[in-house]
mmCIF file of C-alpha atoms in Angstrom:
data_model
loop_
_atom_site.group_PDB
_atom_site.id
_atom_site.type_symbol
_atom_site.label_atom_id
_atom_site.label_comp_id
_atom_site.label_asym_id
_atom_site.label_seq_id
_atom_site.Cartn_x
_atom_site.Cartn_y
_atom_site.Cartn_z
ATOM 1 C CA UNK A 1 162.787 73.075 237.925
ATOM 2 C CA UNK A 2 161.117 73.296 234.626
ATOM 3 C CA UNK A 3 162.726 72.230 230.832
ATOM 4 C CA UNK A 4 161.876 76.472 230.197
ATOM 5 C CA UNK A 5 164.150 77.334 232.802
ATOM 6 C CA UNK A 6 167.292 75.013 230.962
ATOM 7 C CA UNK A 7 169.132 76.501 228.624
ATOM 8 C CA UNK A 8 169.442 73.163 226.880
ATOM 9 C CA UNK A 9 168.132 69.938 226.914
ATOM 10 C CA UNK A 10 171.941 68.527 226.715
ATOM 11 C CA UNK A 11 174.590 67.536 228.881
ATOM 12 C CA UNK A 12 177.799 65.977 228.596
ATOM 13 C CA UNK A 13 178.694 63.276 231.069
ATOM 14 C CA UNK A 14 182.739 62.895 231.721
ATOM 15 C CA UNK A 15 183.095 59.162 232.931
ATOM 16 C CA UNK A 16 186.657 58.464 230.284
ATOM 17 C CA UNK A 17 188.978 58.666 232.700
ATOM 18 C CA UNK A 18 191.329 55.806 234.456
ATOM 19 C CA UNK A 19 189.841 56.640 238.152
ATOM 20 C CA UNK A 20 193.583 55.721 239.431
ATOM 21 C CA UNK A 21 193.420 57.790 243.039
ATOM 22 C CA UNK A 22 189.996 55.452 243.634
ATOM 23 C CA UNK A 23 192.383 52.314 243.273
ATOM 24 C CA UNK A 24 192.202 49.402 244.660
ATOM 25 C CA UNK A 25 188.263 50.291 243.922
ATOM 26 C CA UNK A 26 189.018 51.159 240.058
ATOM 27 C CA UNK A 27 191.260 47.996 239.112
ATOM 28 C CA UNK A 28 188.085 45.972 237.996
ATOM 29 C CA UNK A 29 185.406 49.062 237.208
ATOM 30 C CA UNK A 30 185.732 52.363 236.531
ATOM 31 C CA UNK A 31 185.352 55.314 238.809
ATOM 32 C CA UNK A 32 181.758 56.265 237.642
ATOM 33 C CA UNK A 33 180.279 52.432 238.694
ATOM 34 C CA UNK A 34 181.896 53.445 242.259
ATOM 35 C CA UNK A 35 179.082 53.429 244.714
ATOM 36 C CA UNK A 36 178.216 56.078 247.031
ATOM 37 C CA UNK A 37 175.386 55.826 249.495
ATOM 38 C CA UNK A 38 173.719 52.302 247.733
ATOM 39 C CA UNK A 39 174.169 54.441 244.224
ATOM 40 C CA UNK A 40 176.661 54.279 241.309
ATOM 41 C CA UNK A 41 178.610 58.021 240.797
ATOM 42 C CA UNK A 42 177.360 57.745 237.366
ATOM 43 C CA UNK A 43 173.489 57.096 238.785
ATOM 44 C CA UNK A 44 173.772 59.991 241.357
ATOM 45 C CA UNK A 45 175.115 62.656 238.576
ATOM 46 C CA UNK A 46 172.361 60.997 236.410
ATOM 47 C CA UNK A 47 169.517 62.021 238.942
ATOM 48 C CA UNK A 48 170.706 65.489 238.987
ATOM 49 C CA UNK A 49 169.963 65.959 235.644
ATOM 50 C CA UNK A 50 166.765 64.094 234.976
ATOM 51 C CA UNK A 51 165.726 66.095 238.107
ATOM 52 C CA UNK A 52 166.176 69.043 236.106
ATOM 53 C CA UNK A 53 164.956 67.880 233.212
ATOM 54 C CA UNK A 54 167.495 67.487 230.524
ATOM 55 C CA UNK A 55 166.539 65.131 228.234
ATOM 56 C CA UNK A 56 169.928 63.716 226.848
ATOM 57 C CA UNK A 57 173.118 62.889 228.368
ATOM 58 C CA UNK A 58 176.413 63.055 226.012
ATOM 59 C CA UNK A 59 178.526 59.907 228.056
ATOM 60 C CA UNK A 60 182.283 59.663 227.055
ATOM 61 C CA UNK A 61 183.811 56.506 227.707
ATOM 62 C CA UNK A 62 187.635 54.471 227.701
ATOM 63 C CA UNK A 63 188.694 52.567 230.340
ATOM 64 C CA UNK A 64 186.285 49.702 230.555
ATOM 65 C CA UNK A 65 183.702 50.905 228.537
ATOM 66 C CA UNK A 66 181.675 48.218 228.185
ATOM 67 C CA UNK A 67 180.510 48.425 231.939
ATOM 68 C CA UNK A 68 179.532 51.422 231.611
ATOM 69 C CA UNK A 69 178.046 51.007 228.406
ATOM 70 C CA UNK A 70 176.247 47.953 230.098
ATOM 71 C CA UNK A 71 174.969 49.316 232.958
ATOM 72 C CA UNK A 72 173.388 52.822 230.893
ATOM 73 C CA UNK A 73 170.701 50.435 229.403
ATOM 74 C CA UNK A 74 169.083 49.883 232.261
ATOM 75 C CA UNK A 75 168.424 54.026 232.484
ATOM 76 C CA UNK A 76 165.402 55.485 230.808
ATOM 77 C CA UNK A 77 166.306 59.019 232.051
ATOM 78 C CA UNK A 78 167.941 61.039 230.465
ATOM 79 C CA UNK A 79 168.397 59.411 227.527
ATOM 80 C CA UNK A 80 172.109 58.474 227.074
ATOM 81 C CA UNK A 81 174.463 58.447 224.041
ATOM 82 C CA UNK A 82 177.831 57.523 224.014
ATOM 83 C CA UNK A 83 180.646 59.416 222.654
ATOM 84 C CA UNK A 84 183.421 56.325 222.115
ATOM 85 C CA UNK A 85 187.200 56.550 223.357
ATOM 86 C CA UNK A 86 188.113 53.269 222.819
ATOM 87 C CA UNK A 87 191.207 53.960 220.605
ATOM 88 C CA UNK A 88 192.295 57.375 222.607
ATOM 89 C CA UNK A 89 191.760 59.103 225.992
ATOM 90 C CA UNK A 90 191.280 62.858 224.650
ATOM 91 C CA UNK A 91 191.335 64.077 228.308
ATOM 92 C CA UNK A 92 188.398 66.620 229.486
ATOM 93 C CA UNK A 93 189.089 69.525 226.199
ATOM 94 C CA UNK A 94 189.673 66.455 223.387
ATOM 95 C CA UNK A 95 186.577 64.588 224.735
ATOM 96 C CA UNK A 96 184.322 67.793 224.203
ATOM 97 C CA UNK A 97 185.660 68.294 221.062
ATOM 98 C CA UNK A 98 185.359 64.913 219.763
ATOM 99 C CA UNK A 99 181.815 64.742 220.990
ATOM 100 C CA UNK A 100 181.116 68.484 219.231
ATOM 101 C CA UNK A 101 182.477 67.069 215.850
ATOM 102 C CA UNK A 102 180.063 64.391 216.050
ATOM 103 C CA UNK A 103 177.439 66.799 216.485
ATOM 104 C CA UNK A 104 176.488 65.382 219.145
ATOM 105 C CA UNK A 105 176.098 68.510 221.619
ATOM 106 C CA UNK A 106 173.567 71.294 220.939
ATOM 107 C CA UNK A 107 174.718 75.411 221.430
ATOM 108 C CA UNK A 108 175.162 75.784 224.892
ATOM 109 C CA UNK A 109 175.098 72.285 226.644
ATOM 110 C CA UNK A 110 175.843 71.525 230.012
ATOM 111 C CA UNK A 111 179.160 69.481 230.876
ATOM 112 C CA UNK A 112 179.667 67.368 233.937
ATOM 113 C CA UNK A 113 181.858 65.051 235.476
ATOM 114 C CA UNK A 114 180.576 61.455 235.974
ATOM 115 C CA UNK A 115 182.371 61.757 239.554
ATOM 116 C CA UNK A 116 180.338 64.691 241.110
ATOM 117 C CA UNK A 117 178.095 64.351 244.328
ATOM 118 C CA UNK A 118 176.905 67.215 246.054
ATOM 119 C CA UNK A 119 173.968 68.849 247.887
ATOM 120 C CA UNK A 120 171.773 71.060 246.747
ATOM 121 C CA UNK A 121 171.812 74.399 248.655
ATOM 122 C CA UNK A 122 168.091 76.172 249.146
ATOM 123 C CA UNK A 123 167.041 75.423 245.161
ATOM 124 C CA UNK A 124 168.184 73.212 242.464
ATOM 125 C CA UNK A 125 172.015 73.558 241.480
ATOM 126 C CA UNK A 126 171.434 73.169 237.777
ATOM 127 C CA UNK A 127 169.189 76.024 238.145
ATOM 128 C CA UNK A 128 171.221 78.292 239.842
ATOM 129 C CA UNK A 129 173.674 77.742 236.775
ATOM 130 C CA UNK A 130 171.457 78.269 233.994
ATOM 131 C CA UNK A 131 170.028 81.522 235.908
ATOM 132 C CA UNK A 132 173.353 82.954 235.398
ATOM 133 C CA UNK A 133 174.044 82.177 231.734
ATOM 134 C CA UNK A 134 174.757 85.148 229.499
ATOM 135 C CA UNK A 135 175.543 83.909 225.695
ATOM 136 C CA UNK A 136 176.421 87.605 225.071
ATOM 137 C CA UNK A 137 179.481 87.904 228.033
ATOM 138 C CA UNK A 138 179.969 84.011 228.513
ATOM 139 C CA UNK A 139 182.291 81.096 226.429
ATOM 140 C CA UNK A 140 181.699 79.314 230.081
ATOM 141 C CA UNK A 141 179.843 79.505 233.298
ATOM 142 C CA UNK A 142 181.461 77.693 235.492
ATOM 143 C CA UNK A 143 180.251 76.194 239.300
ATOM 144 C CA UNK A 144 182.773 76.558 241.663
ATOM 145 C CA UNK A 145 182.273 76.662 245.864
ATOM 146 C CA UNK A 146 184.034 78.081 248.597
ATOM 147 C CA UNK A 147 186.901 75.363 249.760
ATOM 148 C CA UNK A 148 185.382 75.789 253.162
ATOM 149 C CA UNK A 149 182.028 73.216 251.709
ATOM 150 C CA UNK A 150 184.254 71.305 249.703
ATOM 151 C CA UNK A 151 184.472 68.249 251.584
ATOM 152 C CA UNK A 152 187.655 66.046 251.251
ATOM 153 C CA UNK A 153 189.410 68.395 249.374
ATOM 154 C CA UNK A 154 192.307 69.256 250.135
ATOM 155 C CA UNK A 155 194.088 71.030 247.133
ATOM 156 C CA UNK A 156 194.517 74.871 247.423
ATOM 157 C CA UNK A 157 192.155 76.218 245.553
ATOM 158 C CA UNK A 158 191.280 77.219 241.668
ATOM 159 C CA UNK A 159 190.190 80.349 240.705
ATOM 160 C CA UNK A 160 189.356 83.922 242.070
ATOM 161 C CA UNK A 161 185.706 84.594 241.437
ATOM 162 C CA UNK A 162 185.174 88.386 241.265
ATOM 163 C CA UNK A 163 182.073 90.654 242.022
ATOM 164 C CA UNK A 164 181.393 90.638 238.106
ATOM 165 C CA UNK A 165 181.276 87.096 238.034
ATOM 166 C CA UNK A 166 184.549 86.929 236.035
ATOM 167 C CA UNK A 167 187.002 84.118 236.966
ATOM 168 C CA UNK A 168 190.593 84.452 237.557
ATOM 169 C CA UNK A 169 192.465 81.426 237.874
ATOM 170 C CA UNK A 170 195.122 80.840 240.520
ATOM 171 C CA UNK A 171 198.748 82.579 239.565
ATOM 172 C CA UNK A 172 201.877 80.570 240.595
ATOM 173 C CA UNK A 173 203.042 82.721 243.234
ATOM 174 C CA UNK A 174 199.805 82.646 245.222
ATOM 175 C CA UNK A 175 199.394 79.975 247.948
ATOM 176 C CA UNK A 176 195.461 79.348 247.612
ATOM 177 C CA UNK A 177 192.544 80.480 245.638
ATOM 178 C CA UNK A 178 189.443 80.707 247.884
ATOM 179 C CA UNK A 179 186.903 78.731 245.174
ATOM 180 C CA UNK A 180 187.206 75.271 243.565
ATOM 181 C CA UNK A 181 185.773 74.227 240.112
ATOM 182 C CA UNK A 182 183.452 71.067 241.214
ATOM 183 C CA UNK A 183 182.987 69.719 237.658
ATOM 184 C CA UNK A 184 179.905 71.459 236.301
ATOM 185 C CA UNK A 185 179.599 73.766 233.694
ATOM 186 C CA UNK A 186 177.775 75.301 231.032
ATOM 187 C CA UNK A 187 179.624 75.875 227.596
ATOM 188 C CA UNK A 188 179.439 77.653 224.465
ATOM 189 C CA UNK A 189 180.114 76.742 221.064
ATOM 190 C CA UNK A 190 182.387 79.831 220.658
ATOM 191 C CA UNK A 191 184.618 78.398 223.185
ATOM 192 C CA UNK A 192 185.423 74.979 221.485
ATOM 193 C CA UNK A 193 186.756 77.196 218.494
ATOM 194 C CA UNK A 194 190.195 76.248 217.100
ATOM 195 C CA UNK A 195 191.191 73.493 219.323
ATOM 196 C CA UNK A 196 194.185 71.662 219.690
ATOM 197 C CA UNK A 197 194.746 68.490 218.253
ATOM 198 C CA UNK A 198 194.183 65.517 220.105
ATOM 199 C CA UNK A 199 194.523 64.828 223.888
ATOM 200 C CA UNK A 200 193.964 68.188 225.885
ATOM 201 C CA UNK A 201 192.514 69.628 228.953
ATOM 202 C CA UNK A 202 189.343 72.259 228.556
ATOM 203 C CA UNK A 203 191.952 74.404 231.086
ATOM 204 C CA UNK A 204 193.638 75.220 227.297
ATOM 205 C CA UNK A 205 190.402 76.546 226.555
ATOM 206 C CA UNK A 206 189.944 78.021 229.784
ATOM 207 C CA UNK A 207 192.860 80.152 229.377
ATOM 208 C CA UNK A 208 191.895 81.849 226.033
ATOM 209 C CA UNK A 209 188.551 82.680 227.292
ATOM 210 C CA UNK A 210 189.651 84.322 230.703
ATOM 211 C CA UNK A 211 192.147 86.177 228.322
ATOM 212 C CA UNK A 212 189.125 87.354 226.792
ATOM 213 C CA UNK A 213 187.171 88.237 229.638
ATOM 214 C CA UNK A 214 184.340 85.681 228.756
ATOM 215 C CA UNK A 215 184.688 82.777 231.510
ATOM 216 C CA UNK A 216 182.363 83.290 234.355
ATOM 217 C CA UNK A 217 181.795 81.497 237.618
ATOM 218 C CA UNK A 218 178.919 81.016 239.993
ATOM 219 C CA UNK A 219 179.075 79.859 243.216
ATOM 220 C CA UNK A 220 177.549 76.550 244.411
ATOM 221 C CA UNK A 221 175.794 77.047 247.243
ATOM 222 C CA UNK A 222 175.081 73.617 248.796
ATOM 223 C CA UNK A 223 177.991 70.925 249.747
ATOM 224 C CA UNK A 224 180.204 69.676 247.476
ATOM 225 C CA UNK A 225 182.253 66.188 247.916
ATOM 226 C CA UNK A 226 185.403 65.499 246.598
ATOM 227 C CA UNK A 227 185.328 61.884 245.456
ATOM 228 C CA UNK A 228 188.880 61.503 244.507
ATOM 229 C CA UNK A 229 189.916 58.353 246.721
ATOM 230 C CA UNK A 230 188.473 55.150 248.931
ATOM 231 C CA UNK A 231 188.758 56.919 251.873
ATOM 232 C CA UNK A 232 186.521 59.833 250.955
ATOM 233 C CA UNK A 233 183.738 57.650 250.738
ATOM 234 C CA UNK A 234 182.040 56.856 253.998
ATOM 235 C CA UNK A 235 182.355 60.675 255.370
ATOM 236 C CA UNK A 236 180.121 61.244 251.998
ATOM 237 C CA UNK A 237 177.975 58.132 252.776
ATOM 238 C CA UNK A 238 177.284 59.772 255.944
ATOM 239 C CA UNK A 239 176.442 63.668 255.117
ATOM 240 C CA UNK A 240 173.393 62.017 252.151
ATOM 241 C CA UNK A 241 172.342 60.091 254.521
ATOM 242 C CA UNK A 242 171.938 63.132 256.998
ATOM 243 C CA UNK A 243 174.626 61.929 259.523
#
């Protein structure tokens, strides 16, 4: 994958958050130091995106900070900048926008969570994403994958993904959705607009843009592994390493 084919050189790394299904595993570190297959969660998103060749990574941080702030130095690639929580958790919409204020993230960048490890399906999974963006129909483009190669998930399901590439998100009454967001995305500055105040999740954001017609989905289509507890581990360990 080449830097032309990127449709920025920016990404936002998620790793705020209090990892508390990954407990006992979390009480001393946080989730993205977790390792996976002789890597940190942190590392392996990391590779994905100096594979692709985006040059800076946007890194939120709170609980525990200075591990992770610690253990960054010792990357060279991407270059990493910290967006600082300390005082607040602003949740996955408030962390965006306090890193957007900052101007710290370019129009579009690429958000991910620290947490993500998948597989690549027959090319690169960042390209596959930024092949799809359209500024002129999309706020969002989001990756989702069929819950049949999400492994260790067990939830029901998010969204609807429809022939246009439009996403519908999961209505109360219905019992499953057949894809599931997997924590990579590429956003527009038009969808950050008029945010709430304070702690909030990007779903608030979500909303007004599906309203709108303007949040898109593509479909992963490697493995994706849900990372959410201890025990998911070692089944993970053992599809990277090609058991």
């Amino acid at each position: 994958m080449t830097r032309s084919a990127l449709v920025s050189d920016t990404a936002m790394v998620m790793a705020a958050g209090l990892g508390k299904r990954m407990l006992p595993l979390t009480a001393t570190r946080p989730k993205p130091l977790v390792e996976v297959a002789g890597r940190t969660l942190i590392d392996l998103m990391l590779d994905h995106l100096e594979d692709a060749g985006i040059a800076k990574a946007v890194v939120n941080v709170h609980y525990l900070p200075d591990q992770i702030e610690a253990h960054l130095v010792r990357r060279k690639r991407p270059e990493t900048v910290i967006s600082d929580e300390r005082a607040e958790l602003l949740e996955t919409g408030g962390g965006m926008i306090k890193a957007w204020q900052a101007g710290l993230l370019p129009d579009p960048f690429y958000c991910v969570n620290s947490d993500n490890v998948w597989i690549d399906g027959p090319r690169n999974t960042l390209l596959d994403l930024s092949a799809a963006w359209d500024p002129a129909r999309m706020d969002a483009l989001l990756l989702v994958v069929p819950r049949e190669r999400a492994f260790q998930h067990h939830g029901k399901g998010d969204f609807h993904l429809g022939r246009d590439g439009r996403l519908r998100r999961r209505g109360p009454d219905e019992a499953s959705a057949p894809t599931i967001y997997i924590g990579a995305q590429i956003v527009a500055h038009r969808l950050l607009r008029d945010p709430p105040e304070g702690p909030f999740s990007t779903m608030v954001l979500w909303e007004r843009a599906i309203a709108e017609g303007r949040l898109f989905g593509v479909e992963h289509r490697g493995e994706w592994f849900d990372m959410g507890t201890p025990d998911a581990i070692p089944p993970a360990e053992a599809r990277l390493r090609g058991g």
